[in-house]
CSV table of C-alpha atoms in Angstrom, one decimal:
chain,number,residue,atom,x,y,z
A,1,MET,CA,0.0,0.0,0.0
A,2,ASN,CA,2.8,2.4,-0.8
A,3,ASP,CA,0.8,4.2,-3.4
A,4,LEU,CA,-1.7,6.5,-1.6
A,5,THR,CA,-3.6,7.5,-4.8
A,6,PRO,CA,-7.2,7.1,-3.8
A,7,GLN,CA,-9.2,4.6,-5.9
A,8,PHE,CA,-12.8,5.7,-6.1
A,9,PRO,CA,-15.1,3.3,-7.7
A,10,GLU,CA,-15.3,3.6,-11.5
A,11,SER,CA,-18.9,2.3,-11.2
A,12,ALA,CA,-19.9,5.3,-9.0
A,13,PRO,CA,-23.4,6.3,-10.3
A,14,ALA,CA,-23.4,9.1,-12.8
A,15,LEU,CA,-25.5,12.0,-11.8
A,16,THR,CA,-28.9,12.3,-13.5
A,17,PRO,CA,-31.1,15.3,-13.1
A,18,SER,CA,-34.0,14.9,-10.8
A,19,PRO,CA,-36.8,17.2,-9.8
A,20,ALA,CA,-35.4,17.7,-6.3
A,21,SER,CA,-32.0,18.7,-7.7
A,22,ALA,CA,-33.2,20.9,-10.5
A,23,SER,CA,-32.7,24.0,-8.4
A,24,GLY,CA,-28.9,23.9,-8.5
A,25,PRO,CA,-26.2,22.4,-10.7
A,26,ALA,CA,-24.8,19.0,-9.6
A,27,SER,CA,-21.1,18.3,-9.7
A,28,PRO,CA,-20.1,15.4,-12.0
A,29,ASP,CA,-17.2,14.6,-9.6
A,30,TYR,CA,-17.2,11.8,-7.0
A,31,PRO,CA,-18.4,12.3,-4.4
A,32,PHE,CA,-21.4,14.2,-5.7
A,33,TRP,CA,-22.5,15.4,-2.3
A,34,ASN,CA,-21.0,18.5,-0.7
A,35,TRP,CA,-20.4,20.0,2.7
A,36,ARG,CA,-23.9,21.4,2.9
A,37,ASP,CA,-25.1,17.8,2.6
A,38,ALA,CA,-22.7,16.8,5.3
A,39,ALA,CA,-24.0,19.5,7.6
A,40,LEU,CA,-27.5,18.5,6.9
A,41,PHE,CA,-26.7,14.9,7.6
A,42,ALA,CA,-24.9,15.8,10.9
A,43,GLY,CA,-27.9,17.9,11.9
A,44,MET,CA,-30.2,14.9,11.6
A,45,ALA,CA,-28.2,12.9,14.2
A,46,ILE,CA,-29.8,14.5,17.3
A,47,PRO,CA,-33.4,14.0,16.3
A,48,CYS,CA,-32.7,10.5,15.1
A,49,PHE,CA,-31.1,9.4,18.3
A,50,LEU,CA,-33.7,11.2,20.5
A,51,LEU,CA,-36.3,9.2,18.6
A,52,ALA,CA,-34.3,6.0,19.2
A,53,ILE,CA,-34.1,6.7,22.9
A,54,ALA,CA,-37.8,7.4,23.2
A,55,LEU,CA,-38.8,4.2,21.3
A,56,THR,CA,-36.3,2.1,23.2
A,57,GLN,CA,-37.4,3.3,26.6
A,58,GLY,CA,-41.0,2.7,25.6
A,59,ILE,CA,-40.3,-0.8,24.3
A,60,PHE,CA,-38.2,-2.0,27.3
A,61,ALA,CA,-40.7,-0.5,29.8
A,62,LEU,CA,-43.0,-3.2,28.6
A,63,LEU,CA,-40.4,-6.0,28.9
A,64,PRO,CA,-39.5,-7.9,32.1
A,65,THR,CA,-35.7,-7.7,31.6
A,66,ASN,CA,-33.5,-5.0,33.1
A,67,THR,CA,-30.3,-6.1,31.4
A,68,ALA,CA,-28.4,-3.0,30.3
A,69,ALA,CA,-26.7,-4.4,27.2
A,70,PRO,CA,-29.9,-5.1,25.1
A,71,ARG,CA,-31.4,-1.8,26.0
A,72,LEU,CA,-28.2,0.3,25.2
A,73,MET,CA,-27.4,-1.7,22.0
A,74,THR,CA,-31.0,-1.3,20.8
A,75,MET,CA,-30.9,2.4,21.5
A,76,GLN,CA,-27.6,2.9,19.7
A,77,PHE,CA,-28.2,0.8,16.6
A,78,SER,CA,-31.8,2.0,16.1
A,79,GLY,CA,-30.4,5.5,16.3
A,80,PHE,CA,-27.9,4.7,13.6
A,81,ALA,CA,-30.6,3.0,11.5
A,82,PHE,CA,-32.8,6.1,11.6
A,83,TRP,CA,-29.8,8.3,10.8
A,84,PHE,CA,-28.8,6.3,7.8
A,85,LEU,CA,-32.4,6.2,6.6
A,86,CYS,CA,-32.2,10.0,6.5
A,87,LEU,CA,-29.0,9.7,4.4
A,88,TYR,CA,-30.7,7.2,2.1
A,89,ALA,CA,-33.6,9.6,1.6
A,90,MET,CA,-31.2,12.5,1.0
A,91,LEU,CA,-29.2,10.7,-1.7
A,92,ARG,CA,-32.4,9.5,-3.4
A,93,ALA,CA,-34.4,12.7,-3.1
A,94,ARG,CA,-31.7,15.3,-3.8
A,95,TYR,CA,-29.6,13.4,-6.3
A,96,GLY,CA,-31.6,10.5,-7.4
A,97,GLN,CA,-28.7,8.1,-6.7
A,98,PRO,CA,-28.6,4.6,-5.1
A,99,PHE,CA,-27.5,4.4,-1.5
A,100,TRP,CA,-25.0,1.5,-1.6
A,101,ALA,CA,-23.3,2.3,-4.9
A,102,SER,CA,-23.0,5.9,-3.8
A,103,LEU,CA,-21.1,4.9,-0.7
A,104,ALA,CA,-18.8,2.6,-2.7
A,105,TRP,CA,-20.2,-0.7,-1.4
A,106,THR,CA,-18.7,-2.8,-4.1
A,107,ALA,CA,-17.4,-6.4,-4.3
A,108,PRO,CA,-15.1,-7.9,-5.3
A,109,TRP,CA,-12.2,-5.5,-4.8
A,110,PRO,CA,-8.5,-5.5,-5.5
A,111,GLY,CA,-6.5,-7.6,-3.0
A,112,ALA,CA,-9.7,-9.2,-1.5
A,113,ALA,CA,-7.8,-12.2,-0.2
A,114,PHE,CA,-5.3,-9.9,1.6
A,115,THR,CA,-7.9,-7.8,3.3
A,116,LEU,CA,-9.4,-11.0,4.8
A,117,PHE,CA,-6.2,-11.4,6.9
A,118,LEU,CA,-5.5,-7.7,7.4
A,119,GLY,CA,-7.9,-7.3,10.3
A,120,PRO,CA,-6.3,-9.9,12.5
A,121,LEU,CA,-2.8,-8.7,11.4
A,122,LEU,CA,-3.8,-5.2,12.4
A,123,ALA,CA,-5.1,-6.3,15.7
A,124,PHE,CA,-1.9,-8.1,16.6
A,125,SER,CA,0.1,-5.1,15.5
A,126,VAL,CA,-2.0,-2.9,17.7
A,127,VAL,CA,-1.5,-5.2,20.7
A,128,VAL,CA,2.3,-5.0,20.2
A,129,LEU,CA,2.2,-1.2,19.9
A,130,GLY,CA,0.0,-1.1,23.0
A,131,ILE,CA,2.6,-3.0,25.0
A,132,LEU,CA,5.4,-0.7,23.8
A,133,LEU,CA,3.3,2.4,24.8
A,134,ARG,CA,2.6,0.8,28.2
A,135,THR,CA,-1.1,1.1,27.6
A,136,PRO,CA,-3.0,0.8,30.9
A,137,GLU,CA,-5.5,-2.0,31.2
A,138,ILE,CA,-8.9,-0.4,31.9
A,139,GLN,CA,-12.4,-1.7,32.4
A,140,SER,CA,-14.0,-0.3,29.3
A,141,SER,CA,-17.7,0.5,29.2
A,142,ILE,CA,-18.2,-2.4,26.8
A,143,HIS,CA,-16.8,-4.9,29.3
A,144,LEU,CA,-19.1,-3.5,32.0
A,145,LEU,CA,-22.1,-4.4,29.8
A,146,MET,CA,-21.0,-8.0,29.6
A,147,GLN,CA,-23.0,-9.1,32.6
A,148,ASP,CA,-24.0,-12.5,31.4
A,149,ARG,CA,-23.6,-15.0,28.6
A,150,TRP,CA,-26.4,-13.5,26.4
A,151,SER,CA,-25.2,-9.9,26.9
A,152,THR,CA,-21.7,-11.0,25.9
A,153,LEU,CA,-23.0,-12.8,22.8
A,154,LEU,CA,-25.1,-9.9,21.8
A,155,ILE,CA,-22.3,-7.4,22.1
A,156,GLY,CA,-19.9,-9.7,20.3
A,157,VAL,CA,-22.3,-10.2,17.3
A,158,LEU,CA,-23.0,-6.4,17.0
A,159,ALA,CA,-19.4,-5.5,17.4
A,160,THR,CA,-18.4,-7.6,14.5
A,161,THR,CA,-21.4,-6.9,12.2
A,162,LEU,CA,-23.5,-3.7,12.6
A,163,ALA,CA,-20.9,-1.6,14.4
A,164,PRO,CA,-18.2,-1.8,11.7
A,165,LEU,CA,-20.9,-1.5,9.0
A,166,PHE,CA,-22.4,1.7,10.3
A,167,GLU,CA,-19.0,3.2,11.2
A,168,GLU,CA,-17.4,2.4,7.8
A,169,LEU,CA,-20.4,3.8,5.9
A,170,LEU,CA,-20.3,7.0,7.9
A,171,PHE,CA,-16.5,7.6,8.1
A,172,ARG,CA,-15.1,5.9,5.1
A,173,GLY,CA,-18.1,5.8,2.8
A,174,PHE,CA,-19.5,9.3,3.3
A,175,LEU,CA,-17.0,11.5,5.0
A,176,LEU,CA,-13.6,10.3,3.6
A,177,PRO,CA,-14.3,10.9,-0.1
A,178,LEU,CA,-15.4,14.4,0.7
A,179,LEU,CA,-12.3,15.1,2.7
A,180,VAL,CA,-10.0,13.7,0.0
A,181,ARG,CA,-11.6,16.0,-2.6
A,182,SER,CA,-11.3,19.0,-0.3
A,183,PHE,CA,-7.9,18.5,1.4
A,184,GLY,CA,-6.0,15.7,-0.3
A,185,THR,CA,-5.3,12.1,0.7
A,186,LEU,CA,-2.9,12.4,3.7
A,187,LEU,CA,-4.8,15.2,5.4
A,188,ALA,CA,-8.1,13.5,4.7
A,189,ILE,CA,-6.9,10.3,6.5
A,190,LEU,CA,-6.0,12.4,9.5
A,191,LEU,CA,-9.2,14.4,9.5
A,192,CYS,CA,-11.3,11.3,9.1
A,193,SER,CA,-9.5,9.4,11.9
A,194,LEU,CA,-9.9,12.2,14.4
A,195,PRO,CA,-13.7,12.1,14.8
A,196,PHE,CA,-13.6,8.3,14.7
A,197,THR,CA,-11.2,8.3,17.6
A,198,LEU,CA,-13.1,10.8,19.6
A,199,LEU,CA,-16.3,8.8,19.1
A,200,HIS,CA,-14.7,5.9,21.0
A,201,GLY,CA,-12.9,8.1,23.6
A,202,PRO,CA,-15.5,7.7,26.4
A,203,GLN,CA,-15.3,3.9,26.0
A,204,TYR,CA,-11.6,4.0,27.0
A,205,GLN,CA,-11.7,6.8,29.6
A,206,TRP,CA,-9.8,9.1,27.2
A,207,THR,CA,-6.4,7.5,27.9
A,208,TRP,CA,-4.0,8.8,25.3
A,209,GLN,CA,-2.5,5.4,24.5
A,210,HIS,CA,-5.9,3.9,23.6
A,211,LEU,CA,-6.8,7.0,21.6
A,212,LEU,CA,-3.5,6.8,19.6
A,213,LEU,CA,-4.1,3.1,18.9
A,214,LEU,CA,-7.6,3.8,17.7
A,215,PHE,CA,-6.3,6.6,15.5
A,216,CYS,CA,-3.8,4.2,13.9
A,217,ALA,CA,-6.4,1.6,13.3
A,218,SER,CA,-8.7,4.1,11.7
A,219,ALA,CA,-5.8,5.3,9.4
A,220,VAL,CA,-5.5,1.7,8.2
A,221,PHE,CA,-9.2,1.4,7.5
A,222,CYS,CA,-8.9,4.7,5.5
A,223,LEU,CA,-6.0,3.3,3.5
A,224,VAL,CA,-7.9,0.1,2.7
A,225,ARG,CA,-10.9,2.1,1.6
A,226,LEU,CA,-8.8,4.4,-0.7
A,227,ARG,CA,-6.6,1.7,-2.2
A,228,THR,CA,-9.5,-0.8,-2.9
A,229,GLY,CA,-12.2,1.8,-3.8
A,230,SER,CA,-14.5,-0.3,-1.7
A,231,THR,CA,-16.2,0.5,1.6
A,232,ALA,CA,-17.1,-3.2,1.8
A,233,ALA,CA,-13.3,-3.9,2.0
A,234,SER,CA,-12.7,-1.6,4.9
A,235,THR,CA,-15.8,-3.0,6.6
A,236,LEU,CA,-14.4,-6.5,6.4
A,237,VAL,CA,-11.0,-5.4,7.8
A,238,HIS,CA,-12.8,-3.5,10.6
A,239,ALA,CA,-15.1,-6.5,11.4
A,240,THR,CA,-12.3,-9.0,11.5
A,241,TYR,CA,-10.2,-6.6,13.6
A,242,ASN,CA,-13.0,-6.4,16.2
A,243,LEU,CA,-13.6,-10.2,15.9
A,244,THR,CA,-9.9,-10.8,16.8
A,245,PHE,CA,-10.2,-8.7,19.9
A,246,PHE,CA,-13.5,-10.2,20.9
A,247,THR,CA,-12.1,-13.7,20.5
A,248,GLY,CA,-9.1,-12.7,22.6
A,249,TYR,CA,-11.4,-11.4,25.3
A,250,LEU,CA,-13.4,-14.7,25.4
A,251,LEU,CA,-10.1,-16.7,25.6
A,252,SER,CA,-8.4,-14.6,28.2
A,253,GLY,CA,-11.3,-13.6,30.4
A,254,LYS,CA,-10.1,-10.1,30.8
A,255,GLY,CA,-9.5,-8.8,27.3
A,256,PHE,CA,-7.1,-6.1,26.1
A,257,THR,CA,-9.0,-4.0,23.5
A,258,PRO,CA,-7.7,-0.8,22.0
């Protein structure tokens, strides 16, 4: 991966005029969305997650269980689902473009076999770097939610499926191409990795070693996305990265997760 030239999908949908986009000229470049779209999408986050909180509280008030993990996971992922429904509607209504192709969800991609092993390789590399940095072992908020077997299983499944899917679509599918076009590849990787790292900060008590490790992992996800031209590729790397740490947690009983 010594060539940092971004590979955006050649099959990215060509812009076609639609009634909703007739009020202004649409750029033929990829990505076809702009910073106003990004601001609109960001502004949708609060109402979407407030709706998710309200619905989750109402649903779980009717259920006999008080387990924290299902409640919090339902709240978080339903919020992301509502948020991405807004993005889907925006891409369709404003530009008349398909959701998955627009966010470069393509397969197969160059080096597909290599990306299958890159997640575990990255996880082991992060562990070694964490040891060199004398990263403190902390009881992360995720571990505190693993109160029983079913909570652990639920978190493990979501951490290796929906979590990397939503995060990669958001950061590497939507945000990264916009940053590359505006600031160039290297700065885009840094700017994309910063909010990704901050999003996970509370989970690791804002220890600088964990934040640095997260930043490095995010940079690798960005590189995979740019070199393959596929958000599916970076999602696979992200998912197998998380799976490696979750497997280590189950085997060790205490788990070191950056």
